[in-house]
Amino acid sequence: MHSSEALVKHYVAYSAKFLGITPVEQPKGTDVVRVAVRKLKFQRHIKKSEGEKIPKVELQISIYGVKILDPKTKDVQHSCQLHRMSFCADDKTDKRIFAYICTEPDTKRHLCYVFDSEKCAEEITIAIGQVFDLAYKMFLQSGGKDVESRKQIGNLQKKIQDLEMENLKLKKQLQCLEDQLISAQSSPAGSIPVKATSTDVFDMVPFTPGSSTSRIQTCNGNRNFPSLSPVDRGTDLFGAVPFDPFTCGLTDYPPDVQSKLDEMQEGFKMGLTLEGAIFSLDQVDSRC
């Protein structure tokens, strides 16, 4: 086990031989990895017979993912973020071999990476599992736990907006009924005078979405505010700004950042499966 500080502030490095990458059908499963390992080991066996050496790489493991670098130039050849890793296993019969499955962000393909790690496959597998757990906890502490809350509050906000629209419809219907009642009370000359249309049957000013705004302006003695409709002003039918959970206590992320947070949440929720398995089943799977 490595210290959390080393995995957060720095990284742990391992030397290994890179057998290659191959697409797989599923994001998890010992059988899936076994087939991938045998396939890549067979390909390497053929290339070795042709005089080609297995390339050496450096693995850097941290909370930001697993990087595969050229050991001399330090150029990054591949990089897998932890939330996109779904399965990691080492060979219990061959302590050198381990593999992990990672999902491509663009194509959503599942790719299996296979390594020969000089008898420390189990240690590397445990290190990846440790850093995955650490990264997930840090993700939750840094605001990832609010992703689901934002979704729930967003749904509630949508319901509130629907209720406000329904309330506005009912207000209009009420106004229409009041107008009809006033018209019905109208009588010929000489009868009891009808109240001015500026008030309802209870001698009160009929409610309209814009009336509250005008009254507030008069009471405050400030008539410089533009008289916009609730829709134009981004307010509800009471003249108040609708509740926005993304600017009220929670961080407001741009859509692209929010989509990445959603992806990270889904990836971490899927989890990383660690297993010890037997990959070498025949003579071809002996030392490359």
Short mmCIF file of C-alpha atoms in Angstrom, two decimals:
data_model
loop_
_atom_site.label_atom_id
_atom_site.label_comp_id
_atom_site.label_asym_id
_atom_site.label_seq_id
_atom_site.Cartn_x
_atom_site.Cartn_y
_atom_site.Cartn_z
CA MET A 1 0.00 0.00 0.00
CA HIS A 2 1.21 3.48 -0.87
CA SER A 3 0.68 6.65 1.17
CA SER A 4 -2.24 8.84 0.17
CA GLU A 5 0.08 11.84 -0.05
CA ALA A 6 2.22 10.11 -2.68
CA LEU A 7 -0.83 9.31 -4.80
CA VAL A 8 -2.38 12.79 -4.43
CA LYS A 9 0.61 15.10 -4.70
CA HIS A 10 2.83 12.88 -6.81
CA TYR A 11 2.56 9.40 -8.33
CA VAL A 12 4.00 5.92 -8.00
CA ALA A 13 5.93 4.51 -10.94
CA TYR A 14 6.46 0.97 -12.19
CA SER A 15 8.47 -0.43 -15.07
CA ALA A 16 6.76 -2.94 -17.33
CA LYS A 17 6.68 -4.41 -20.79
CA PHE A 18 3.67 -3.33 -22.81
CA LEU A 19 2.04 -6.26 -24.61
CA GLY A 20 -0.51 -4.03 -26.27
CA ILE A 21 -4.17 -2.96 -26.46
CA THR A 22 -7.15 -4.81 -27.87
CA PRO A 23 -10.91 -4.00 -27.97
CA VAL A 24 -13.20 -6.10 -25.77
CA GLU A 25 -16.97 -6.49 -25.74
CA GLN A 26 -17.63 -5.88 -22.05
CA PRO A 27 -16.26 -3.43 -19.44
CA LYS A 28 -15.83 -6.18 -16.84
CA GLY A 29 -15.19 -9.88 -16.58
CA THR A 30 -12.36 -12.36 -16.05
CA ASP A 31 -13.22 -14.27 -19.21
CA VAL A 32 -13.14 -11.05 -21.24
CA VAL A 33 -9.66 -10.22 -19.97
CA ARG A 34 -8.45 -13.82 -20.36
CA VAL A 35 -9.30 -13.79 -24.07
CA ALA A 36 -7.61 -10.39 -24.52
CA VAL A 37 -4.44 -11.52 -22.71
CA ARG A 38 -4.14 -14.70 -24.72
CA LYS A 39 -4.70 -12.78 -27.95
CA LEU A 40 -2.01 -10.19 -27.22
CA LYS A 41 0.46 -12.74 -25.87
CA PHE A 42 0.04 -14.80 -29.03
CA GLN A 43 0.65 -11.69 -31.18
CA ARG A 44 3.77 -10.87 -29.16
CA HIS A 45 4.96 -14.47 -29.49
CA ILE A 46 4.76 -14.10 -33.28
CA LYS A 47 6.54 -10.73 -33.26
CA LYS A 48 9.25 -12.04 -30.98
CA SER A 49 9.90 -14.93 -33.34
CA GLU A 50 10.41 -12.28 -36.03
CA GLY A 51 13.02 -10.54 -33.88
CA GLU A 52 10.84 -7.71 -32.51
CA LYS A 53 11.28 -6.90 -28.83
CA ILE A 54 8.48 -6.10 -26.44
CA PRO A 55 8.55 -2.34 -25.74
CA LYS A 56 9.30 -1.22 -22.21
CA VAL A 57 7.16 1.48 -20.63
CA GLU A 58 6.80 3.37 -17.37
CA LEU A 59 3.47 3.30 -15.56
CA GLN A 60 2.65 6.37 -13.48
CA ILE A 61 -0.28 5.86 -11.11
CA SER A 62 -1.96 8.79 -9.34
CA ILE A 63 -5.43 10.15 -8.57
CA TYR A 64 -5.43 11.62 -12.09
CA GLY A 65 -5.22 8.22 -13.72
CA VAL A 66 -2.76 5.75 -15.13
CA LYS A 67 -0.25 7.07 -17.64
CA ILE A 68 1.86 4.95 -19.97
CA LEU A 69 5.13 6.72 -20.84
CA ASP A 70 8.27 6.10 -22.78
CA PRO A 71 10.84 5.40 -20.01
CA LYS A 72 13.55 7.45 -21.74
CA THR A 73 11.78 10.44 -23.29
CA LYS A 74 8.90 10.49 -20.76
CA ASP A 75 6.48 11.07 -23.63
CA VAL A 76 2.94 10.02 -22.71
CA GLN A 77 1.78 7.22 -25.01
CA HIS A 78 -1.57 6.53 -23.35
CA SER A 79 -3.52 7.97 -20.44
CA CYS A 80 -6.54 6.41 -18.70
CA GLN A 81 -8.59 8.42 -16.23
CA LEU A 82 -9.68 6.40 -13.23
CA HIS A 83 -13.43 6.91 -13.63
CA ARG A 84 -13.15 5.32 -17.08
CA MET A 85 -11.42 2.21 -15.72
CA SER A 86 -13.83 -0.60 -14.90
CA PHE A 87 -11.77 -3.77 -14.42
CA CYS A 88 -8.24 -4.67 -13.32
CA ALA A 89 -6.82 -8.16 -12.83
CA ASP A 90 -3.53 -9.92 -12.36
CA ASP A 91 -2.59 -13.49 -13.27
CA LYS A 92 -2.30 -15.68 -10.17
CA THR A 93 -0.22 -18.28 -12.00
CA ASP A 94 2.04 -15.83 -13.82
CA LYS A 95 3.03 -13.03 -11.42
CA ARG A 96 4.25 -10.91 -14.32
CA ILE A 97 0.97 -10.39 -16.18
CA PHE A 98 -1.77 -7.92 -15.36
CA ALA A 99 -4.40 -6.06 -17.39
CA TYR A 100 -7.06 -3.40 -17.04
CA ILE A 101 -10.08 -2.31 -19.09
CA CYS A 102 -10.67 1.35 -19.87
CA THR A 103 -13.47 3.00 -21.87
CA GLU A 104 -12.64 5.52 -24.61
CA PRO A 105 -14.41 8.86 -23.98
CA ASP A 106 -15.30 9.52 -27.63
CA THR A 107 -16.09 6.11 -29.11
CA LYS A 108 -17.20 4.47 -25.82
CA ARG A 109 -15.22 1.39 -26.85
CA HIS A 110 -13.86 -0.84 -24.12
CA LEU A 111 -10.11 -1.38 -24.48
CA CYS A 112 -8.00 -3.92 -22.61
CA TYR A 113 -4.38 -2.95 -21.79
CA VAL A 114 -2.03 -5.85 -21.02
CA PHE A 115 1.41 -5.68 -19.37
CA ASP A 116 4.31 -7.86 -18.29
CA SER A 117 5.37 -6.29 -14.98
CA GLU A 118 8.39 -8.29 -13.80
CA LYS A 119 6.64 -10.23 -11.01
CA CYS A 120 4.82 -7.25 -9.43
CA ALA A 121 1.47 -7.53 -11.21
CA GLU A 122 -0.45 -7.98 -7.97
CA GLU A 123 1.18 -4.93 -6.41
CA ILE A 124 0.25 -2.78 -9.41
CA THR A 125 -3.33 -4.07 -9.33
CA ILE A 126 -3.62 -3.19 -5.65
CA ALA A 127 -2.13 0.26 -6.27
CA ILE A 128 -4.71 0.98 -8.99
CA GLY A 129 -7.51 -0.15 -6.68
CA GLN A 130 -6.15 2.05 -3.87
CA VAL A 131 -5.89 5.15 -6.04
CA PHE A 132 -9.36 4.56 -7.51
CA ASP A 133 -10.88 4.49 -4.02
CA LEU A 134 -8.93 7.61 -3.02
CA ALA A 135 -9.92 9.52 -6.17
CA TYR A 136 -13.59 8.66 -5.67
CA LYS A 137 -13.55 9.96 -2.08
CA MET A 138 -11.86 13.17 -3.20
CA PHE A 139 -14.40 13.57 -5.99
CA LEU A 140 -17.23 13.40 -3.48
CA GLN A 141 -15.54 15.82 -1.10
CA SER A 142 -14.82 18.36 -3.85
CA GLY A 143 -18.42 18.67 -5.00
CA GLY A 144 -19.19 15.50 -6.88
CA LYS A 145 -21.77 14.65 -4.25
CA ASP A 146 -23.74 17.71 -5.44
CA VAL A 147 -24.17 16.34 -8.95
CA GLU A 148 -27.13 14.19 -7.98
CA SER A 149 -28.49 16.94 -5.73
CA ARG A 150 -28.41 19.38 -8.65
CA LYS A 151 -30.41 16.95 -10.75
CA GLN A 152 -33.03 16.50 -8.04
CA ILE A 153 -33.29 20.24 -7.35
CA GLY A 154 -33.50 20.88 -11.10
CA ASN A 155 -36.50 18.54 -11.30
CA LEU A 156 -38.11 20.34 -8.37
CA GLN A 157 -37.47 23.69 -10.02
CA LYS A 158 -39.19 22.44 -13.17
CA LYS A 159 -42.22 21.42 -11.09
CA ILE A 160 -42.27 24.86 -9.46
CA GLN A 161 -42.23 26.54 -12.87
CA ASP A 162 -45.11 24.32 -14.02
CA LEU A 163 -47.10 25.25 -10.92
CA GLU A 164 -46.40 28.93 -11.52
CA MET A 165 -47.72 28.65 -15.07
CA GLU A 166 -50.83 26.87 -13.81
CA ASN A 167 -51.26 29.54 -11.16
CA LEU A 168 -51.01 32.25 -13.83
CA LYS A 169 -53.74 30.55 -15.86
CA LEU A 170 -56.01 30.42 -12.80
CA LYS A 171 -55.39 34.13 -12.13
CA LYS A 172 -56.40 34.96 -15.68
CA GLN A 173 -59.55 32.88 -15.35
CA LEU A 174 -60.37 34.64 -12.07
CA GLN A 175 -59.87 38.03 -13.72
CA CYS A 176 -62.16 36.99 -16.54
CA LEU A 177 -64.88 35.95 -14.09
CA GLU A 178 -64.56 39.26 -12.22
CA ASP A 179 -64.95 41.17 -15.47
CA GLN A 180 -68.06 39.15 -16.34
CA LEU A 181 -69.51 39.78 -12.86
CA ILE A 182 -68.96 43.54 -13.19
CA SER A 183 -70.58 43.53 -16.64
CA ALA A 184 -73.57 41.61 -15.27
CA GLN A 185 -74.04 44.21 -12.53
CA SER A 186 -74.14 47.03 -15.06
CA SER A 187 -77.62 48.61 -15.32
CA PRO A 188 -79.40 51.41 -17.33
CA ALA A 189 -79.16 55.09 -16.37
CA GLY A 190 -80.79 55.97 -13.04
CA SER A 191 -79.83 52.73 -11.39
CA ILE A 192 -77.19 52.30 -8.72
CA PRO A 193 -73.85 53.36 -10.14
CA VAL A 194 -71.47 50.56 -10.87
CA LYS A 195 -68.05 50.61 -9.26
CA ALA A 196 -65.19 51.73 -11.45
CA THR A 197 -63.56 48.95 -13.40
CA SER A 198 -60.30 49.79 -11.63
CA THR A 199 -61.55 47.82 -8.60
CA ASP A 200 -63.17 44.41 -8.20
CA VAL A 201 -66.46 43.58 -6.44
CA PHE A 202 -64.69 43.85 -3.10
CA ASP A 203 -63.45 47.34 -3.89
CA MET A 204 -59.89 46.02 -4.36
CA VAL A 205 -57.55 46.52 -7.29
CA PRO A 206 -57.71 43.37 -9.44
CA PHE A 207 -54.46 41.40 -9.39
CA THR A 208 -52.35 41.41 -12.54
CA PRO A 209 -48.80 40.10 -12.96
CA GLY A 210 -47.44 43.60 -13.56
CA SER A 211 -49.49 45.44 -10.93
CA SER A 212 -47.37 44.29 -7.99
CA THR A 213 -44.29 45.68 -9.67
CA SER A 214 -45.87 49.09 -10.26
CA ARG A 215 -47.09 49.31 -6.65
CA ILE A 216 -43.66 48.43 -5.33
CA GLN A 217 -42.10 51.14 -7.45
CA THR A 218 -44.59 53.74 -6.14
CA CYS A 219 -44.04 52.77 -2.51
CA ASN A 220 -40.30 52.97 -2.90
CA GLY A 221 -40.49 56.28 -4.70
CA ASN A 222 -38.38 54.92 -7.53
CA ARG A 223 -39.91 54.84 -10.98
CA ASN A 224 -36.73 54.21 -12.95
CA PHE A 225 -37.10 50.43 -13.15
CA PRO A 226 -38.08 49.15 -16.61
CA SER A 227 -41.61 47.78 -16.68
CA LEU A 228 -40.96 44.36 -18.21
CA SER A 229 -43.20 41.34 -18.24
CA PRO A 230 -42.39 38.45 -15.84
CA VAL A 231 -41.02 36.44 -18.73
CA ASP A 232 -38.75 39.25 -19.96
CA ARG A 233 -37.52 40.04 -16.47
CA GLY A 234 -36.88 36.43 -15.57
CA THR A 235 -39.31 36.71 -12.64
CA ASP A 236 -42.30 34.71 -11.54
CA LEU A 237 -45.89 36.00 -11.51
CA PHE A 238 -45.31 37.67 -8.14
CA GLY A 239 -42.44 39.77 -9.49
CA ALA A 240 -39.79 37.71 -7.71
CA VAL A 241 -36.77 36.04 -9.27
CA PRO A 242 -37.44 32.27 -9.51
CA PHE A 243 -35.31 30.05 -7.30
CA ASP A 244 -32.13 28.96 -9.07
CA PRO A 245 -30.32 26.10 -7.27
CA PHE A 246 -27.23 26.55 -9.42
CA THR A 247 -26.57 30.06 -8.11
CA CYS A 248 -27.89 29.53 -4.63
CA GLY A 249 -25.29 27.73 -2.59
CA LEU A 250 -24.12 25.26 -5.23
CA THR A 251 -21.38 25.92 -7.78
CA ASP A 252 -22.62 26.97 -11.23
CA TYR A 253 -20.74 24.88 -13.80
CA PRO A 254 -20.75 25.43 -17.57
CA PRO A 255 -22.53 22.68 -19.56
CA ASP A 256 -19.28 21.07 -20.70
CA VAL A 257 -17.94 20.90 -17.15
CA GLN A 258 -21.27 19.62 -15.86
CA SER A 259 -21.30 16.85 -18.47
CA LYS A 260 -17.81 15.81 -17.37
CA LEU A 261 -18.94 15.75 -13.74
CA ASP A 262 -21.90 13.59 -14.73
CA GLU A 263 -19.59 11.24 -16.61
CA MET A 264 -17.23 11.02 -13.64
CA GLN A 265 -20.10 10.28 -11.30
CA GLU A 266 -21.41 7.49 -13.51
CA GLY A 267 -17.92 6.04 -13.92
CA PHE A 268 -17.16 6.04 -10.21
CA LYS A 269 -20.60 4.62 -9.42
CA MET A 270 -19.89 1.69 -11.77
CA GLY A 271 -16.82 0.96 -9.66
CA LEU A 272 -13.52 -0.74 -10.38
CA THR A 273 -13.44 -4.52 -10.05
CA LEU A 274 -10.15 -6.04 -8.91
CA GLU A 275 -9.55 -9.74 -9.43
CA GLY A 276 -6.88 -12.33 -9.43
CA ALA A 277 -7.35 -14.79 -12.29
CA ILE A 278 -5.61 -17.47 -14.33
CA PHE A 279 -4.82 -16.23 -17.83
CA SER A 280 -2.22 -18.81 -18.96
CA LEU A 281 -4.05 -21.90 -20.14
CA ASP A 282 -1.86 -23.44 -22.81
CA GLN A 283 1.66 -23.65 -24.18
CA VAL A 284 1.24 -20.54 -26.31
CA ASP A 285 0.62 -18.53 -23.15
CA SER A 286 4.01 -19.43 -21.68
CA ARG A 287 6.78 -16.83 -21.48
CA CYS A 288 6.72 -14.45 -24.44
#
